[in-house]
Amino acid sequence: MSGHDSKYFSTTKKGEIPELKEELNSQYKDKRKDAVKKVIAAMTVGKDVSSLFTDVVNCMQTENLELKKLVYLYLINYAKSQPDLAILAVNTFVKDSQDPNPLIRALAVRTMGCIRVDKITEYLCDPLQRCLKDDDPYVRKTAAICVAKLYDINAELVEDRGFLESLKDLISDNNPMVVANAVAALAEIQENSSRPIFEITSHTLSKLLTALNECTEWGQVFILDALSKYKAADAREAENIVERVTPRLQHANCAVVLSAVKMILQQMELITSTDVVRNLCKKMAPPLVTLLSAEPEIQYVALRNINLIVQRRPTILAHEIKVFFCKYNDPIYVKMEKLEIMIKLASDRNIDQVLLEFKEYATEVDVDFVRKAVRAIGRCAIKLERAAERCISVLLELIKIKVNYVVQEAIIVIKDIFRRYPNTYESIIATLCESLDTLDEPEAKASMIWIIGEYAERIDNADELLESFLESFPEEPSQVQLQLLTATVKLFLKKPTEGPQQMIQVVLNNATIETDNPDLRDRAYIYWRLLSTDPEAAKDVVLAEKPVITDDSNQLDPSLLDELLANIATLSSVYHKPPDAFVTRVKTTVQRTEDDDYPDGSESGYAESSSHVADGVTSPQASSSSVPAAARQADPAPAPAPVPDLLGDLIGLDNSAIVPVDQPSEPAGPPLPVVLPASTGQGLQISAQLTRRDGQIFYSLLFENNSQVALDGFMIQFNKNSFGLAAAGPLQVPQLQPGASAGTLLPMVLFQNLSTGPPNSLLQVAVKNNQQPVWYFNDKIPLIAFFTEDGKMERTSFLETWRSLPDSNEVSKDFPGAVVSNVEMTLDRMAASNLFFIAKRKHANQDVFYFSAAIPRGVPFLIELTLVVGVPGVKCAIKTPSPEMAPLFFEALETILKI
Amino acid sequence: MPVAASAIYFLNLRGDVLINRLYRDDVGGNMVDAFRMHIMQTKELGTCPVRQIGGCSFFYMRISNVYIVIVVSSNANVACAFKFVVEAVSLFKSYFGGSFDEDAIRNNFVLIYELLDEIMDFGYPQNLSPEILKLYITQEGVRSPFSSKPSDKPVPNATLQVTGAVGWRREGLVYKKNEVFLDIVESVNLLMSSKGSVLRCDVTGKILMKCFLSGMPDLKLGLNDKIGLEKESQIKSRPIKSGKTIELDDVTFHQCVNLTRFNSEKTVSFVPPDGEFELMKYRITEGVNLPFRVLPTIKELGRTRMEVNVKVKSVFGPKMFALGVVIKVPVPKQTAKTNFQVSTGRAKYNAAIDCLVWKIRKFPGQTEPTMSADVELISTMGEKKSWTRPPIQMEFQVPMFTASGLRVRFLKVWEKSGYNTVEWVRYITKAGSYEIRC
């Protein structure tokens, strides 16, 4: 029964919107329906069809359920941009919520809850009240979720109108799906509220556990997740609960299984009888293993959770290590997680088998996986003392294959093994030294050098080996330099002969005078002083016995583990981070954990302060003067959605950089390029450009309000950029009435928030106001605005600079389309942009002009233009200490020449 | 929080949005851009299915030529989200007649919107069972059961069924002939070392049912598994009959099976959905009968020649046979020329997957055909690293054979009208990942 809807995507280009408008108002039902489908198709591919709002809403009053659903879908998408027109739909909604057909009643309530327009919300209350007491369970289960939606929009309203009580009544409903949805809604509301709203008593617990049997699979997940927060009074109650939850382990739905496991693990903490615990562990193993035959993505979630579970209860899967052996075509993310669990489950009993597996993996194709496998062997050696020797012999076998990255990884782990078992396995050093010349990674090199220094007395040619590294000392990464320094000092202390003595001179010299790495320099000075004042003390310090290490690299802190186990099956358990470390809506201090890839996004100033809108106690007026930025966030504006990290830097800056708008200012002159079209900005249009006036850089902005509401409280923020541009003062835009516009000149400063990487002209800007979400747009930084007034050079210094710069700093480009017809005018124009004429010479029939310019921080540009007056084609060559700026320069030049 | 999604996107391989639905307000509308920029256009794609970008988390799955992306900004239930996607896809498939790809989405976008509205509310998964949804979400909106026009045939209790305890079966079904088809499908997973020792071996089986039964029947299934038999003999106080009993490591059931009853009485009893469904899945690790043994010998003769000998032994009954047997023996990339000798079937070199592929259409039990091949390699100078040998892989199907030895002992059908049913049972064993290292 495949459809043919794709035809709705192809439309005639000519006058699409008017055509649709006509069809929507057609007198024929079928034509209207097709037209709505076309509108939805256009919406799907991202076209703006909001202008058809009234026409689409007119189709709402229909008997046809399919058409009604489509219109509702349209409403959900566009009601927010047309809040005033959305009111038109209210009547139909209210009428539909009393329709004899329960599907339509439910649909009306469901859709109204999705339209987050204040005026509609008011009208939602009465229908919702009715639907919560509807005869039909389908309507009730929809209404239950709708309460959670309403709470998200207006929590006060929900509490005032007594919806919470009605929702609590639904927990005792005779229909299991209504119960499940009510539980889900209450649990969510509780999570966002500081008051106790939904507290699970032993009575509700027992009622819900009974409902569990009859719920759909998803309902079971809702209930289990809500109940997992319940703290049993004693061991007996815990056992009781567990007994009733255990059958869920047999469910085919992985989410049900994981939620059941979560609940059982929570209750197990209270159970004292070892027999019961052992029995439970036995019962949990098979379902966990079965999760590994699901889709790879589900396997991944399961494996991340199993990783946590085995840290708390290793016995559960102690005998199941084989199921974690990697299949050849497992996705890489599954393999990596399996490996991690294999290390955790490795024991004296199964280590031989495990080692065979690791060895096999070490010959596979994926380099990262191979490295992890080699490292795993090392970690097993550190973990299992009795197996260490076998592990090392496997590592040596792998080194003999002479695959570069295997060797390097092996050396890194062997260093750790030496730390764990000092004076035991040093006999293999000779083998390691054979691979010395293949090392090219800093960590491997550093490890090898550490080994040489640590065991200098046993390696006959230690001085030669170290010396071979010393030649390249200045070029090495700091990690290697530090190790070289320490190793040489150790060598000297152990063998104070002539060779090492010379070496130490070289190293100390290199590490103090010729480096600008403070760590290296400080360490070198400490050694130097130690050696020159008291060599014996130096020996005591440098050659002191080191504490033995253990393998705890991947063990989580017990309290963190507790928190993560309480969050099994959720994101938190996958990231191995507590929820508040990545959920921006929760108002807590951000706790960082390892491998935090996107730290900035998690503590965005916007989202944090905007969470509990209802709690905002300070009135906006009172606070606007004292703490402008932060307090303004407490305005009941819609909470801005979190943004992906492309602007993470931006919102991660401190609040003081966000500048509020207070006073009006004069509008700017020439038409500016539009950077945020009204269609994207829900009616707000912004035009902007960077300009230079009187030796200062300004961001010239024009705001036009084409929306239906007055906009105020404008603020602006710039992301990190190549020039470190940032606002020097507050953005000054008055309140904009609908249809009004205002321009402003925003003074800018440089080098405030510099981005790294090669320079580019991208300027990412965010603008917010009190009525709308945050708008992001990209602008171009024109280099023209940066040429300073003091860029003029004397002829002699120009020649000198030109000669002093190497040829590699010369970049040239042809502008085939550019024509210079009037030399005087061109020179004037260039001078106006602070490109200063130096000299001119004839070369064959061509004219060659020389100019100089400079940008802030004194970066000069020496420019040579070769052209024939009146003939298209200009060749430009520039020399500058920063040739990476050349593309930006050529862009600027092109604008000047083209005008 | 059991919320599974704030938004769901269906993208094609280029990253164009095919369809999307926002369920909650906590993620912005331009989330796909972030997904495209930070995952699709980078090497990240395929390295991890759960990623955090800024304040949002993305879960994604690829199904045929479509990426399904879920975006959340809260601590959502990931397991629930992925399972929801899997279930939603199978729901769409059942609506589209089996296919799910870019074209199917474009051709059914109205229907998908309608389904997306129904199967998830505010990020909470609702009823996803195709059986029930098809009652009131149809291709033609006019066929709606509740249309107020009296001419339409109403299904008055559709909403009760969506939310009811038996949410997977509709009432009032009538069949002339009451039939049940039972398929036991087992996949054998094997990982064998080059020395012939079994590293890992298990069977994942599933019981697929097709029911064409009238009314609201109660079914009870009996297998020759150990726990079930023991319990039964306890109840009937009768010793266990001799014969093979199977120890099931783990069993999971379709939501129609009464789990509490299974836990206490060890019987599989259920009211089945109409039509086709997967009744249960199980896993067995002990006492697996491997249908095939593979004995490879691969010799590298110098740098440019290899000799491959593979013997495959079928160890099931002589009257049975396997179908579609394929044995893939990996060879190095620089293979130039191959020369085969096979005792049965056909063999050739497939350069696209760097394998010698030996196909045997019909493979009788208790036989051991062989393949030997001479492989000539282009000599390469620079290649220092020795060739990493991927495992030999095998595909097959053996009808009327179960690697676990599982048998259906009985299937009882009770219905208040007391009709007779015809039961059909089939067994088949397939290769899961059947790998032999060499």
PDB file of C-alpha atoms in Angstrom, chain A residues 335-447:
ATOM      1  CA  LYS A 335      34.422  -3.151  19.505  1.00  0.00           C
ATOM      2  CA  MET A 336      35.940  -0.403  21.610  1.00  0.00           C
ATOM      3  CA  GLU A 337      33.342  -0.804  24.343  1.00  0.00           C
ATOM      4  CA  LYS A 338      33.647  -4.586  24.326  1.00  0.00           C
ATOM      5  CA  LEU A 339      37.382  -4.274  24.773  1.00  0.00           C
ATOM      6  CA  GLU A 340      36.908  -2.043  27.786  1.00  0.00           C
ATOM      7  CA  ILE A 341      34.597  -4.576  29.404  1.00  0.00           C
ATOM      8  CA  MET A 342      36.941  -7.457  28.577  1.00  0.00           C
ATOM      9  CA  ILE A 343      39.669  -5.686  30.547  1.00  0.00           C
ATOM     10  CA  LYS A 344      37.303  -5.231  33.458  1.00  0.00           C
ATOM     11  CA  LEU A 345      36.293  -8.899  33.431  1.00  0.00           C
ATOM     12  CA  ALA A 346      39.780 -10.301  32.861  1.00  0.00           C
ATOM     13  CA  SER A 347      40.881 -12.558  35.692  1.00  0.00           C
ATOM     14  CA  ASP A 348      43.544 -15.148  36.392  1.00  0.00           C
ATOM     15  CA  ARG A 349      41.092 -17.770  35.261  1.00  0.00           C
ATOM     16  CA  ASN A 350      40.374 -16.437  31.788  1.00  0.00           C
ATOM     17  CA  ILE A 351      43.452 -14.377  31.005  1.00  0.00           C
ATOM     18  CA  ASP A 352      44.933 -16.873  28.550  1.00  0.00           C
ATOM     19  CA  GLN A 353      41.842 -16.777  26.410  1.00  0.00           C
ATOM     20  CA  VAL A 354      41.627 -13.015  26.669  1.00  0.00           C
ATOM     21  CA  LEU A 355      45.238 -12.577  25.657  1.00  0.00           C
ATOM     22  CA  LEU A 356      44.717 -14.714  22.561  1.00  0.00           C
ATOM     23  CA  GLU A 357      41.837 -12.443  21.626  1.00  0.00           C
ATOM     24  CA  PHE A 358      43.798  -9.248  22.204  1.00  0.00           C
ATOM     25  CA  LYS A 359      46.611 -10.605  20.109  1.00  0.00           C
ATOM     26  CA  GLU A 360      44.193 -11.344  17.333  1.00  0.00           C
ATOM     27  CA  TYR A 361      42.755  -7.811  17.511  1.00  0.00           C
ATOM     28  CA  ALA A 362      46.244  -6.340  17.391  1.00  0.00           C
ATOM     29  CA  THR A 363      46.549  -7.560  13.816  1.00  0.00           C
ATOM     30  CA  GLU A 364      43.300  -6.050  12.586  1.00  0.00           C
ATOM     31  CA  VAL A 365      42.963  -3.115  10.229  1.00  0.00           C
ATOM     32  CA  ASP A 366      41.533  -0.258  12.280  1.00  0.00           C
ATOM     33  CA  VAL A 367      44.506   1.540  13.815  1.00  0.00           C
ATOM     34  CA  ASP A 368      42.647   2.942  16.816  1.00  0.00           C
ATOM     35  CA  PHE A 369      41.264  -0.459  17.667  1.00  0.00           C
ATOM     36  CA  VAL A 370      44.677  -2.091  17.327  1.00  0.00           C
ATOM     37  CA  ARG A 371      46.191   0.494  19.638  1.00  0.00           C
ATOM     38  CA  LYS A 372      43.468  -0.030  22.187  1.00  0.00           C
ATOM     39  CA  ALA A 373      44.009  -3.790  22.024  1.00  0.00           C
ATOM     40  CA  VAL A 374      47.744  -3.397  22.663  1.00  0.00           C
ATOM     41  CA  ARG A 375      47.049  -1.041  25.520  1.00  0.00           C
ATOM     42  CA  ALA A 376      44.532  -3.536  26.881  1.00  0.00           C
ATOM     43  CA  ILE A 377      47.263  -6.158  27.145  1.00  0.00           C
ATOM     44  CA  GLY A 378      49.312  -3.738  29.199  1.00  0.00           C
ATOM     45  CA  ARG A 379      46.401  -2.905  31.440  1.00  0.00           C
ATOM     46  CA  CYS A 380      45.787  -6.588  32.083  1.00  0.00           C
ATOM     47  CA  ALA A 381      49.438  -6.980  33.003  1.00  0.00           C
ATOM     48  CA  ILE A 382      49.095  -4.199  35.547  1.00  0.00           C
ATOM     49  CA  LYS A 383      45.848  -5.552  36.896  1.00  0.00           C
ATOM     50  CA  LEU A 384      46.770  -9.227  37.192  1.00  0.00           C
ATOM     51  CA  GLU A 385      50.116  -9.759  38.799  1.00  0.00           C
ATOM     52  CA  ARG A 386      50.271 -13.456  38.091  1.00  0.00           C
ATOM     53  CA  ALA A 387      49.545 -12.968  34.422  1.00  0.00           C
ATOM     54  CA  ALA A 388      51.977 -10.110  33.917  1.00  0.00           C
ATOM     55  CA  GLU A 389      54.682 -12.292  32.475  1.00  0.00           C
ATOM     56  CA  ARG A 390      52.359 -13.819  29.887  1.00  0.00           C
ATOM     57  CA  CYS A 391      51.127 -10.380  28.938  1.00  0.00           C
ATOM     58  CA  ILE A 392      54.657  -9.170  28.408  1.00  0.00           C
ATOM     59  CA  SER A 393      55.563 -12.090  26.228  1.00  0.00           C
ATOM     60  CA  VAL A 394      52.534 -11.313  24.051  1.00  0.00           C
ATOM     61  CA  LEU A 395      53.654  -7.701  23.827  1.00  0.00           C
ATOM     62  CA  LEU A 396      57.127  -8.806  22.779  1.00  0.00           C
ATOM     63  CA  GLU A 397      55.659 -11.029  20.089  1.00  0.00           C
ATOM     64  CA  LEU A 398      53.700  -8.062  18.802  1.00  0.00           C
ATOM     65  CA  ILE A 399      56.775  -5.850  18.809  1.00  0.00           C
ATOM     66  CA  LYS A 400      58.466  -8.403  16.592  1.00  0.00           C
ATOM     67  CA  ILE A 401      55.849  -7.920  13.870  1.00  0.00           C
ATOM     68  CA  LYS A 402      57.381  -4.468  13.556  1.00  0.00           C
ATOM     69  CA  VAL A 403      54.196  -2.676  12.690  1.00  0.00           C
ATOM     70  CA  ASN A 404      55.063   0.860  13.614  1.00  0.00           C
ATOM     71  CA  TYR A 405      52.025   1.863  15.658  1.00  0.00           C
ATOM     72  CA  VAL A 406      51.878  -1.482  17.448  1.00  0.00           C
ATOM     73  CA  VAL A 407      55.481  -1.109  18.557  1.00  0.00           C
ATOM     74  CA  GLN A 408      54.912   2.423  19.796  1.00  0.00           C
ATOM     75  CA  GLU A 409      51.791   1.508  21.730  1.00  0.00           C
ATOM     76  CA  ALA A 410      53.566  -1.495  23.239  1.00  0.00           C
ATOM     77  CA  ILE A 411      56.411   0.657  24.466  1.00  0.00           C
ATOM     78  CA  ILE A 412      53.998   3.053  26.115  1.00  0.00           C
ATOM     79  CA  VAL A 413      52.337   0.266  28.091  1.00  0.00           C
ATOM     80  CA  ILE A 414      55.613  -1.448  28.936  1.00  0.00           C
ATOM     81  CA  LYS A 415      56.729   1.754  30.637  1.00  0.00           C
ATOM     82  CA  ASP A 416      53.662   1.446  32.874  1.00  0.00           C
ATOM     83  CA  ILE A 417      54.403  -2.206  33.517  1.00  0.00           C
ATOM     84  CA  PHE A 418      57.900  -1.244  34.692  1.00  0.00           C
ATOM     85  CA  ARG A 419      56.331   1.239  37.062  1.00  0.00           C
ATOM     86  CA  ARG A 420      53.972  -1.420  38.408  1.00  0.00           C
ATOM     87  CA  TYR A 421      56.565  -4.194  38.824  1.00  0.00           C
ATOM     88  CA  PRO A 422      59.930  -2.506  39.389  1.00  0.00           C
ATOM     89  CA  ASN A 423      63.042  -4.621  38.970  1.00  0.00           C
ATOM     90  CA  THR A 424      61.249  -7.586  37.462  1.00  0.00           C
ATOM     91  CA  TYR A 425      61.109  -7.458  33.704  1.00  0.00           C
ATOM     92  CA  GLU A 426      64.031  -5.238  32.782  1.00  0.00           C
ATOM     93  CA  SER A 427      65.572  -8.057  30.765  1.00  0.00           C
ATOM     94  CA  ILE A 428      63.383  -7.099  27.829  1.00  0.00           C
ATOM     95  CA  ILE A 429      64.903  -3.626  27.519  1.00  0.00           C
ATOM     96  CA  ALA A 430      67.354  -4.869  24.917  1.00  0.00           C
ATOM     97  CA  THR A 431      64.492  -5.933  22.654  1.00  0.00           C
ATOM     98  CA  LEU A 432      62.842  -2.563  23.088  1.00  0.00           C
ATOM     99  CA  CYS A 433      65.976  -0.713  22.127  1.00  0.00           C
ATOM    100  CA  GLU A 434      65.983  -2.424  18.750  1.00  0.00           C
ATOM    101  CA  SER A 435      62.888  -0.474  17.771  1.00  0.00           C
ATOM    102  CA  LEU A 436      64.320   2.842  18.837  1.00  0.00           C
ATOM    103  CA  ASP A 437      64.570   4.389  15.401  1.00  0.00           C
ATOM    104  CA  THR A 438      60.964   3.615  14.422  1.00  0.00           C
ATOM    105  CA  LEU A 439      59.515   5.791  17.151  1.00  0.00           C
ATOM    106  CA  ASP A 440      57.920   8.943  15.847  1.00  0.00           C
ATOM    107  CA  GLU A 441      55.079   9.630  18.239  1.00  0.00           C
ATOM    108  CA  PRO A 442      55.768  11.892  21.209  1.00  0.00           C
ATOM    109  CA  GLU A 443      54.201   9.624  23.815  1.00  0.00           C
ATOM    110  CA  ALA A 444      56.117   6.569  22.638  1.00  0.00           C
ATOM    111  CA  LYS A 445      59.343   8.502  22.387  1.00  0.00           C
ATOM    112  CA  ALA A 446      58.866   9.969  25.833  1.00  0.00           C
ATOM    113  CA  SER A 447      58.148   6.516  27.260  1.00  0.00           C
TER     114      SER A 447
END
